[in-house]
Amino acid sequence: MVPARNKNYHQLMRGLRLGRYPGDLHNQFDHLFFTGDLNYRIAMEREDVLRLIHDRRWDTLYANDQLRDQRAQNKVFCEFNEGAIDFAPTYRYNRGDRTYSEEKLRVPSYTDRVLWKSLTPDRSAQLLSYEAHDGIMTSDHSPISAVFSLDVLLPPLPDENSKRCVIIISRLRATNIGVHRKIKEQKREQKEAKKDRDHKEQRAKEQKRELKELKRELKELKKEHKELTKEKKKDKKDKEKEVNAYVAFSGPFLDGMHKTGVVPRRSDPVWEDKDVPILEPLASTKHYLKRQMLFMAVRGQSVASSDELGQGVLSLWEACRRDGQPVDFEVPLRDKGKAAGTLCGRLIVKWEDRRAERHARLLDVSLNLRQSQQAPGGATTTTTKPLDSLLLASAAAAAAASASSTIEELVAQGPGVAQPQPQGPQP
C-alpha cells in the first residue's frame, strides 16, 4: 500500500499545471500547502493502536506512521513541514459518533494531513494551531484544521536613483543527475515493491478475513512491479548514455528566462564561467532583492522521458548582504517531489552607482544642443553656453570617479573579490 500512496503523490505532482509550468511545484511558490486524505496508515496491529489511543500515546502512534517514515527517507514531500500531532487518529469512525469502526477491522490511522513548504526560512509560514474536530460526526473521518501566520512582501517602488545591479554566477556544476540517478531509483523502488508484495502475500495466508482486500492490493502491487520492471529494461539501454545539460535561470525580478551553454556528454556537468549569463534584475533595490529567490532548472537535451532533470531555488539574501563579495552555494535539486541531485557554484550580487550613467545622458543632451546651434548656411557657432560647459565637466568628472570600480572589471577578474588596478602616469 505504501508504494501505491507514494505513486499517487508523484502522479499529482506531475499532473498539476500551476505557476511556471513545466516548473516543479516544490520550487516556485513562496508557500505551498498540501492537504487532504493522503491515506497513509499506522503500521501496527489494530489492538495495539486502540490501546495506545486509550492511553493518549500520540507520540508512539506518530512514530509508526507511514507518511512520517516515507518523508524521513525523502521519498515523498521533500522539505515539507508538519505540525506536532497531539490528537487521536482521524480514521475510521462510525458515522454519528466517534467510536472506531470494526468494518474490515481497519487500523485507526492519521489519514488526513496538512503539510506545507516555504521557500525561505526567514519568511517561513508560522503554524499557530493544528487540531482535529471530533465534534463533526457526519463522516467516517474527523476533519482537521491548521492555522498559519504569513508575512507578505510588497512589490518594490520605482526608484530612478537606485544603483545598477548584476548577479554573477561562476564555478557552476551539478552532480548525480540524469539517467544514472533514475536507474538507481528504479532498482530501489523495484526492491521495495517486491518486499511489500511478499509481506502482503504472507498476511493473505495468515488472515483469511482480509483476503479479498489483500488480493486487490496484491494485484495492484504486482502491476506496479511489472511497470517498474518494464521501465528498468527500457532505461538499461540508456545506461551508458550521458546527459547534455544546461541550466535555466528565472525569477520575478528578471526579464524572462536566461540559459547557460549546453555541456555535452557528461553525467556530472560543469559549466565554464563564460557560458553562464550575467543576470541584471529589473528591480534592483537591496531591500526587495535580498528577499528574492533565484529559480534554477537543470534540463537535458537527450533524456527521452523528460526534459526536466531537477529544479532548485537559491536565496539572494546572503549575497545581497555581502554586496560584491562571493558566496558559495549548494542547492538540492528536486524532480516531482524526489531528490534529483545537487547544483553548486559561487554567487556575487554587485551594485554599481548610476551617477556616471546619468551624467552620460546629460552629455548626450549637451551634444544635441550644440548640434542644434548651427548658423545659417551650415556654419556652427563656437560659443559654449554656461550650461553646456557645466554638463561636459560634470559628465567627465563622474566618468573619472567611477572608472576604477566598474562591473566590467569585476567580471574580467573572475568570481573573486575585485582588486584595485594600478594607476599609470597622468598627463
Coordinates of C-alpha atoms in Angstrom, one line a residue:
M1 CA 0.0 0.0 0.0
V2 CA 2.8 2.4 0.8
P3 CA 4.3 2.4 -2.8
A4 CA 0.8 2.9 -4.1
R5 CA 0.3 6.0 -1.9
N6 CA 3.7 7.4 -3.0
K7 CA 2.8 6.8 -6.6
N8 CA -0.4 8.8 -6.1
Y9 CA 1.6 11.7 -4.8
H10 CA 4.0 11.7 -7.6
Q11 CA 1.2 11.4 -10.2
L12 CA -0.4 14.5 -8.7
M13 CA 2.9 16.4 -8.8
R14 CA 3.4 15.5 -12.5
G15 CA -0.2 16.2 -13.5
L16 CA -0.9 19.6 -11.8
R17 CA -0.4 22.6 -14.1
L18 CA 0.3 25.6 -11.8
G19 CA 2.7 28.5 -12.0
R20 CA 5.6 28.4 -14.4
Y21 CA 4.8 25.0 -16.0
P22 CA 6.7 22.8 -16.6
G23 CA 8.3 24.0 -13.4
D24 CA 8.3 21.8 -10.3
L25 CA 5.6 22.9 -7.8
H26 CA 8.0 22.4 -4.9
N27 CA 10.3 25.2 -6.1
Q28 CA 8.3 28.1 -7.4
F29 CA 5.9 29.4 -4.7
D30 CA 6.7 31.4 -1.5
H31 CA 4.4 28.9 0.3
L32 CA 3.0 25.6 -0.8
F33 CA 0.3 23.8 1.2
F34 CA -0.7 20.2 0.6
T35 CA -3.9 19.0 2.4
G36 CA -6.4 16.1 2.2
D37 CA -6.9 12.4 2.8
L38 CA -3.5 11.1 1.9
N39 CA -4.5 7.5 3.1
Y40 CA -1.2 6.6 4.8
R41 CA -1.7 4.3 7.8
I42 CA -0.2 3.4 11.1
A43 CA 2.0 0.3 10.7
M44 CA 0.8 -1.5 13.8
E45 CA -1.8 -4.1 14.7
R46 CA -5.3 -2.7 15.4
E47 CA -5.4 -3.9 19.0
D48 CA -2.1 -2.1 19.8
V49 CA -3.3 1.1 18.2
L50 CA -6.6 1.1 20.1
R51 CA -4.6 0.6 23.4
L52 CA -2.3 3.5 22.6
I53 CA -5.3 5.7 21.7
H54 CA -6.8 4.9 25.1
D55 CA -3.6 5.8 26.8
R56 CA -3.3 9.0 24.6
R57 CA 0.2 8.0 23.4
W58 CA 0.2 10.2 20.3
D59 CA 4.0 10.2 20.1
T60 CA 4.2 6.4 19.8
L61 CA 1.4 6.3 17.2
Y62 CA 3.1 9.0 15.1
A63 CA 6.5 7.2 15.3
N64 CA 4.8 4.3 13.5
D65 CA 3.1 6.5 10.9
Q66 CA 3.8 5.5 7.3
L67 CA 3.9 9.1 6.0
R68 CA 6.4 10.1 8.6
D69 CA 8.6 7.2 7.6
Q70 CA 8.4 8.0 3.9
R71 CA 9.2 11.7 4.5
A72 CA 12.2 10.7 6.6
Q73 CA 13.5 8.7 3.6
N74 CA 12.9 11.7 1.2
K75 CA 10.6 9.5 -0.9
V76 CA 7.7 12.0 -0.7
F77 CA 7.1 15.6 0.4
C78 CA 10.8 16.5 0.4
E79 CA 11.4 19.6 2.7
F80 CA 7.8 19.8 3.7
N81 CA 6.8 20.5 7.3
E82 CA 4.0 19.2 9.5
G83 CA 2.8 20.3 12.9
A84 CA 3.0 18.1 16.0
I85 CA 0.1 15.6 16.1
D86 CA -1.4 15.6 19.6
F87 CA -4.8 14.2 18.8
A88 CA -6.3 10.8 18.1
P89 CA -6.2 9.1 14.6
T90 CA -9.0 10.7 12.5
Y91 CA -10.0 7.5 10.6
R92 CA -12.1 5.3 10.6
Y93 CA -15.0 6.2 12.8
N94 CA -18.7 5.2 12.8
R95 CA -20.8 8.0 11.5
G96 CA -22.8 9.8 14.2
D97 CA -20.3 9.1 17.0
R98 CA -16.6 8.8 17.5
T99 CA -16.2 5.1 18.1
Y100 CA -13.8 3.4 15.7
S101 CA -15.5 1.2 13.0
E102 CA -15.0 -2.6 13.2
E103 CA -15.8 -3.0 9.5
K104 CA -13.0 -5.0 7.9
L105 CA -11.1 -4.4 11.2
R106 CA -9.2 -1.4 9.7
V107 CA -6.4 0.1 11.8
P108 CA -7.2 3.6 13.0
S109 CA -4.8 6.0 11.3
Y110 CA -3.8 9.6 10.6
T111 CA -5.0 9.6 7.0
D112 CA -5.9 13.3 7.0
R113 CA -3.0 15.7 7.0
V114 CA -1.8 19.3 6.4
L115 CA 1.8 19.8 5.2
W116 CA 3.5 23.0 4.0
K117 CA 6.7 24.2 2.5
S118 CA 8.2 27.7 2.4
L119 CA 11.0 28.7 0.0
T120 CA 12.9 30.8 2.5
P121 CA 13.5 30.2 6.2
D122 CA 13.3 33.9 7.0
R123 CA 9.8 34.1 5.6
S124 CA 8.5 30.7 6.6
A125 CA 4.9 30.2 7.4
Q126 CA 4.3 30.0 11.1
L127 CA 1.9 27.3 12.3
L128 CA -0.5 28.6 15.0
S129 CA -2.7 25.6 15.5
Y130 CA -3.1 22.0 14.2
E131 CA -6.0 20.0 15.5
A132 CA -8.8 17.6 14.9
H133 CA -12.5 18.4 15.2
D134 CA -14.3 15.4 16.7
G135 CA -17.5 17.3 17.2
I136 CA -18.2 17.0 13.5
M137 CA -19.5 13.4 13.1
T138 CA -21.1 13.4 9.6
S139 CA -18.3 11.5 8.1
D140 CA -16.2 8.4 9.0
H141 CA -13.3 10.9 9.2
S142 CA -12.8 13.6 11.7
P143 CA -11.9 16.9 9.9
I144 CA -8.7 18.6 10.8
S145 CA -7.6 22.2 10.5
A146 CA -4.4 24.2 10.6
V147 CA -4.0 28.0 11.1
F148 CA -0.9 29.9 9.8
S149 CA 0.6 33.3 10.0
L150 CA 2.3 34.7 6.8
D151 CA 4.4 37.7 6.0
V152 CA 3.6 39.3 2.7
L153 CA 6.3 41.1 0.7
L154 CA 5.1 44.3 -1.0
P155 CA 6.4 44.9 -4.6
P156 CA 9.2 47.4 -5.0
L157 CA 8.5 51.1 -5.8
P158 CA 10.3 52.5 -8.8
D159 CA 13.5 54.5 -7.9
E160 CA 15.4 56.4 -10.5
N161 CA 18.3 56.9 -8.1
S162 CA 18.8 53.1 -7.4
K163 CA 22.1 51.6 -8.3
R164 CA 22.6 49.3 -11.2
C165 CA 22.8 45.6 -10.1
V166 CA 24.2 42.5 -11.6
I167 CA 24.1 38.9 -10.5
I168 CA 27.2 36.9 -11.4
I169 CA 27.3 33.1 -11.1
S170 CA 30.5 31.1 -11.5
R171 CA 32.1 27.7 -10.8
L172 CA 28.7 26.2 -11.7
R173 CA 28.4 22.4 -11.6
A174 CA 25.8 19.7 -11.0
T175 CA 26.1 16.2 -9.5
N176 CA 24.1 13.0 -9.6
I177 CA 21.6 14.0 -12.3
G178 CA 20.1 12.3 -15.3
V179 CA 19.7 8.7 -16.4
H180 CA 22.1 7.2 -13.9
R181 CA 20.1 8.6 -10.9
K182 CA 16.8 7.3 -12.4
I183 CA 18.2 3.8 -12.8
K184 CA 19.2 3.7 -9.1
E185 CA 15.8 4.9 -8.0
Q186 CA 14.0 2.3 -10.2
K187 CA 16.1 -0.5 -8.7
R188 CA 15.3 0.7 -5.2
E189 CA 11.6 1.1 -5.9
Q190 CA 11.5 -2.4 -7.5
K191 CA 13.1 -4.0 -4.5
E192 CA 10.7 -2.2 -2.1
A193 CA 7.7 -3.2 -4.2
K194 CA 8.8 -6.8 -4.1
K195 CA 9.3 -6.7 -0.4
D196 CA 5.9 -5.1 0.1
R197 CA 4.3 -7.7 -2.2
D198 CA 5.9 -10.6 -0.2
H199 CA 4.6 -9.1 3.0
K200 CA 1.1 -8.9 1.6
E201 CA 1.2 -12.5 0.4
Q202 CA 2.2 -13.6 3.9
R203 CA -0.6 -11.7 5.5
A204 CA -3.1 -13.1 3.0
K205 CA -2.2 -16.7 4.1
E206 CA -2.4 -15.8 7.8
Q207 CA -5.5 -13.6 7.8
K208 CA -8.3 -15.0 5.6
R209 CA -10.8 -12.5 6.7
E210 CA -8.8 -9.8 4.9
L211 CA -8.1 -12.0 1.9
K212 CA -10.4 -10.1 -0.5
E213 CA -8.9 -6.7 0.2
L214 CA -5.4 -8.0 0.3
K215 CA -5.8 -9.7 -3.1
R216 CA -6.9 -6.4 -4.5
E217 CA -3.8 -4.7 -3.1
L218 CA -1.6 -7.6 -4.2
K219 CA -2.9 -7.2 -7.7
E220 CA -2.1 -3.5 -7.6
L221 CA 1.4 -4.2 -6.3
K222 CA 2.1 -6.8 -9.0
K223 CA 1.0 -4.3 -11.6
E224 CA 3.4 -1.7 -10.2
H225 CA 6.2 -4.3 -10.1
K226 CA 5.6 -5.2 -13.7
E227 CA 5.7 -1.5 -14.7
L228 CA 8.9 -0.9 -12.8
T229 CA 10.5 -4.0 -14.5
K230 CA 9.4 -2.7 -17.9
E231 CA 10.9 0.8 -17.1
K232 CA 14.1 -0.8 -15.9
K233 CA 14.5 -2.8 -19.2
K234 CA 13.9 0.4 -21.2
D235 CA 16.3 2.5 -19.2
K236 CA 19.0 -0.2 -19.2
K237 CA 19.7 0.6 -22.9
D238 CA 20.5 4.2 -21.8
K239 CA 22.8 3.2 -19.0
E240 CA 25.9 4.2 -20.9
K241 CA 24.4 7.4 -22.2
E242 CA 25.2 10.7 -20.6
V243 CA 23.2 13.9 -20.4
N244 CA 23.6 17.0 -22.4
A245 CA 22.6 19.6 -19.8
Y246 CA 22.1 23.3 -19.4
V247 CA 20.7 25.5 -16.6
A248 CA 17.8 27.9 -17.0
F249 CA 17.6 30.9 -14.5
S250 CA 14.4 32.8 -13.8
G251 CA 12.7 34.8 -11.1
P252 CA 10.1 37.6 -10.6
F253 CA 12.9 40.2 -10.8
L254 CA 14.3 39.0 -14.1
D255 CA 13.2 39.8 -17.7
G256 CA 12.3 36.3 -18.9
M257 CA 14.5 33.2 -18.7
H258 CA 18.3 33.1 -19.1
K259 CA 20.2 30.0 -20.1
T260 CA 23.7 28.7 -19.8
G261 CA 25.5 27.0 -22.7
V262 CA 25.0 23.2 -23.1
V263 CA 27.5 20.9 -21.6
P264 CA 27.9 17.9 -23.9
R265 CA 28.1 14.2 -22.8
R266 CA 28.6 14.5 -19.1
S267 CA 26.6 12.9 -16.3
D268 CA 28.1 15.4 -13.7
P269 CA 28.2 18.6 -15.9
V270 CA 30.5 21.6 -15.2
W271 CA 29.9 24.9 -16.9
E272 CA 32.7 27.3 -17.8
D273 CA 32.2 30.9 -16.4
K274 CA 32.0 32.3 -19.9
D275 CA 29.0 30.1 -20.7
V276 CA 27.0 31.3 -17.7
P277 CA 24.9 34.5 -18.4
I278 CA 25.3 37.6 -16.2
L279 CA 21.9 38.5 -14.8
E280 CA 20.6 42.1 -14.4
P281 CA 17.5 42.4 -12.2
L282 CA 14.7 44.7 -13.3
A283 CA 14.2 45.9 -9.8
S284 CA 17.5 46.4 -8.0
T285 CA 16.6 47.9 -4.6
K286 CA 18.5 45.9 -2.0
H287 CA 15.6 45.7 0.4
Y288 CA 13.5 44.0 -2.3
L289 CA 16.2 41.9 -3.9
K290 CA 17.6 40.3 -0.8
R291 CA 14.2 38.7 -0.1
Q292 CA 14.0 37.1 -3.6
M293 CA 14.8 33.6 -4.8
L294 CA 16.6 32.7 -8.0
F295 CA 14.9 29.7 -9.7
M296 CA 17.3 27.3 -11.3
A297 CA 16.3 24.4 -13.5
V298 CA 18.7 21.8 -14.9
R299 CA 17.5 20.5 -18.2
G300 CA 18.7 17.8 -20.6
Q301 CA 18.5 17.5 -24.3
S302 CA 19.0 13.7 -24.5
V303 CA 16.6 12.4 -21.9
A304 CA 13.8 10.5 -23.6
S305 CA 11.3 10.6 -20.7
S306 CA 11.5 14.2 -19.6
D307 CA 13.4 17.4 -20.3
E308 CA 13.5 18.3 -16.7
L309 CA 16.3 16.8 -14.7
G310 CA 15.9 18.8 -11.5
Q311 CA 15.0 22.2 -10.1
G312 CA 16.1 24.2 -7.1
V313 CA 15.9 27.7 -5.6
L314 CA 18.8 29.9 -4.4
S315 CA 18.2 32.7 -1.8
L316 CA 19.9 36.1 -2.7
W317 CA 19.8 37.2 1.0
E318 CA 23.4 36.4 1.9
A319 CA 24.9 37.6 -1.4
C320 CA 23.0 40.9 -1.2
R321 CA 24.2 41.4 2.4
R322 CA 27.8 41.0 1.4
D323 CA 27.4 43.3 -1.7
G324 CA 30.1 42.3 -4.1
Q325 CA 31.7 39.5 -2.0
P326 CA 31.5 35.9 -3.3
V327 CA 29.1 33.4 -1.6
D328 CA 29.4 29.7 -2.3
F329 CA 26.2 27.8 -2.6
E330 CA 25.0 24.2 -2.8
V331 CA 21.3 23.8 -3.8
P332 CA 19.4 20.5 -3.6
L333 CA 17.5 19.7 -6.8
R334 CA 14.0 18.2 -6.8
D335 CA 12.1 16.4 -9.6
K336 CA 8.4 15.8 -8.9
G337 CA 9.0 15.7 -5.2
K338 CA 12.0 13.4 -5.3
A339 CA 15.7 14.2 -4.7
A340 CA 17.3 14.9 -8.1
G341 CA 20.9 15.8 -7.4
T342 CA 22.8 19.0 -6.4
L343 CA 23.7 22.2 -8.1
C344 CA 26.8 24.1 -6.7
G345 CA 28.6 27.3 -7.5
R346 CA 29.6 30.8 -6.5
L347 CA 27.3 33.8 -6.4
I348 CA 28.0 37.5 -6.4
V349 CA 25.4 40.3 -6.2
K350 CA 27.0 43.7 -7.1
W351 CA 25.6 47.2 -7.2
E352 CA 27.2 50.0 -9.3
D353 CA 26.5 53.7 -8.8
R354 CA 24.4 55.1 -11.7
R355 CA 25.7 58.6 -11.5
A356 CA 28.1 58.1 -14.4
E357 CA 25.2 56.7 -16.5
R358 CA 23.0 59.7 -15.7
H359 CA 25.8 62.1 -16.5
A360 CA 26.4 60.3 -19.8
R361 CA 22.8 61.1 -20.6
L362 CA 23.4 64.7 -19.8
L363 CA 26.4 64.7 -22.1
D364 CA 24.2 63.4 -24.9
V365 CA 21.7 66.2 -24.3
S366 CA 24.6 68.7 -24.3
L367 CA 26.0 67.4 -27.6
N368 CA 22.5 67.5 -29.1
L369 CA 22.2 71.2 -28.0
R370 CA 25.5 72.1 -29.6
Q371 CA 24.5 70.4 -32.9
S372 CA 21.3 72.3 -33.0
Q373 CA 23.2 75.7 -32.6
Q374 CA 24.1 75.9 -36.3
A375 CA 24.2 79.3 -38.0
P376 CA 22.5 79.9 -41.4
G377 CA 24.4 78.5 -44.3
G378 CA 25.7 75.4 -42.3
A379 CA 28.3 77.3 -40.1
T380 CA 28.4 76.3 -36.5
T381 CA 28.8 78.6 -33.5
T382 CA 31.9 78.4 -31.5
T383 CA 30.4 79.9 -28.3
T384 CA 29.9 77.4 -25.5
K385 CA 26.9 78.0 -23.3
P386 CA 27.5 78.0 -19.5
L387 CA 25.0 75.1 -19.1
D388 CA 26.9 73.2 -21.9
S389 CA 30.2 73.6 -20.1
L390 CA 28.7 72.5 -16.8
L391 CA 27.3 69.4 -18.3
L392 CA 30.5 68.5 -20.0
A393 CA 32.6 69.0 -16.9
S394 CA 30.1 67.1 -14.7
A395 CA 30.0 64.1 -17.1
A396 CA 33.8 64.0 -17.3
A397 CA 34.2 64.1 -13.5
A398 CA 31.6 61.3 -13.0
A399 CA 33.2 59.1 -15.6
A400 CA 36.7 59.5 -14.0
A401 CA 35.3 58.8 -10.5
S402 CA 33.7 55.5 -11.5
A403 CA 36.5 54.3 -13.8
S404 CA 38.3 52.3 -11.1
S405 CA 35.3 50.3 -10.0
T406 CA 33.0 49.0 -12.7
I407 CA 31.0 45.9 -13.2
E408 CA 33.1 45.1 -16.3
E409 CA 36.3 44.9 -14.3
L410 CA 34.6 42.6 -11.7
V411 CA 33.6 40.2 -14.4
A412 CA 37.0 40.3 -16.1
Q413 CA 38.7 39.4 -12.8
G414 CA 36.5 36.3 -12.3
P415 CA 34.5 35.2 -9.3
G416 CA 36.8 36.6 -6.6
V417 CA 36.8 39.9 -4.9
A418 CA 37.7 42.8 -7.2
Q419 CA 41.3 44.1 -6.7
P420 CA 42.4 47.7 -7.2
Q421 CA 44.0 48.4 -10.6
P422 CA 47.4 50.1 -10.8
Q423 CA 47.3 53.7 -11.9
G424 CA 49.5 54.8 -14.7
P425 CA 51.2 58.2 -15.0
Q426 CA 48.7 61.0 -15.5
P427 CA 49.2 63.5 -18.3

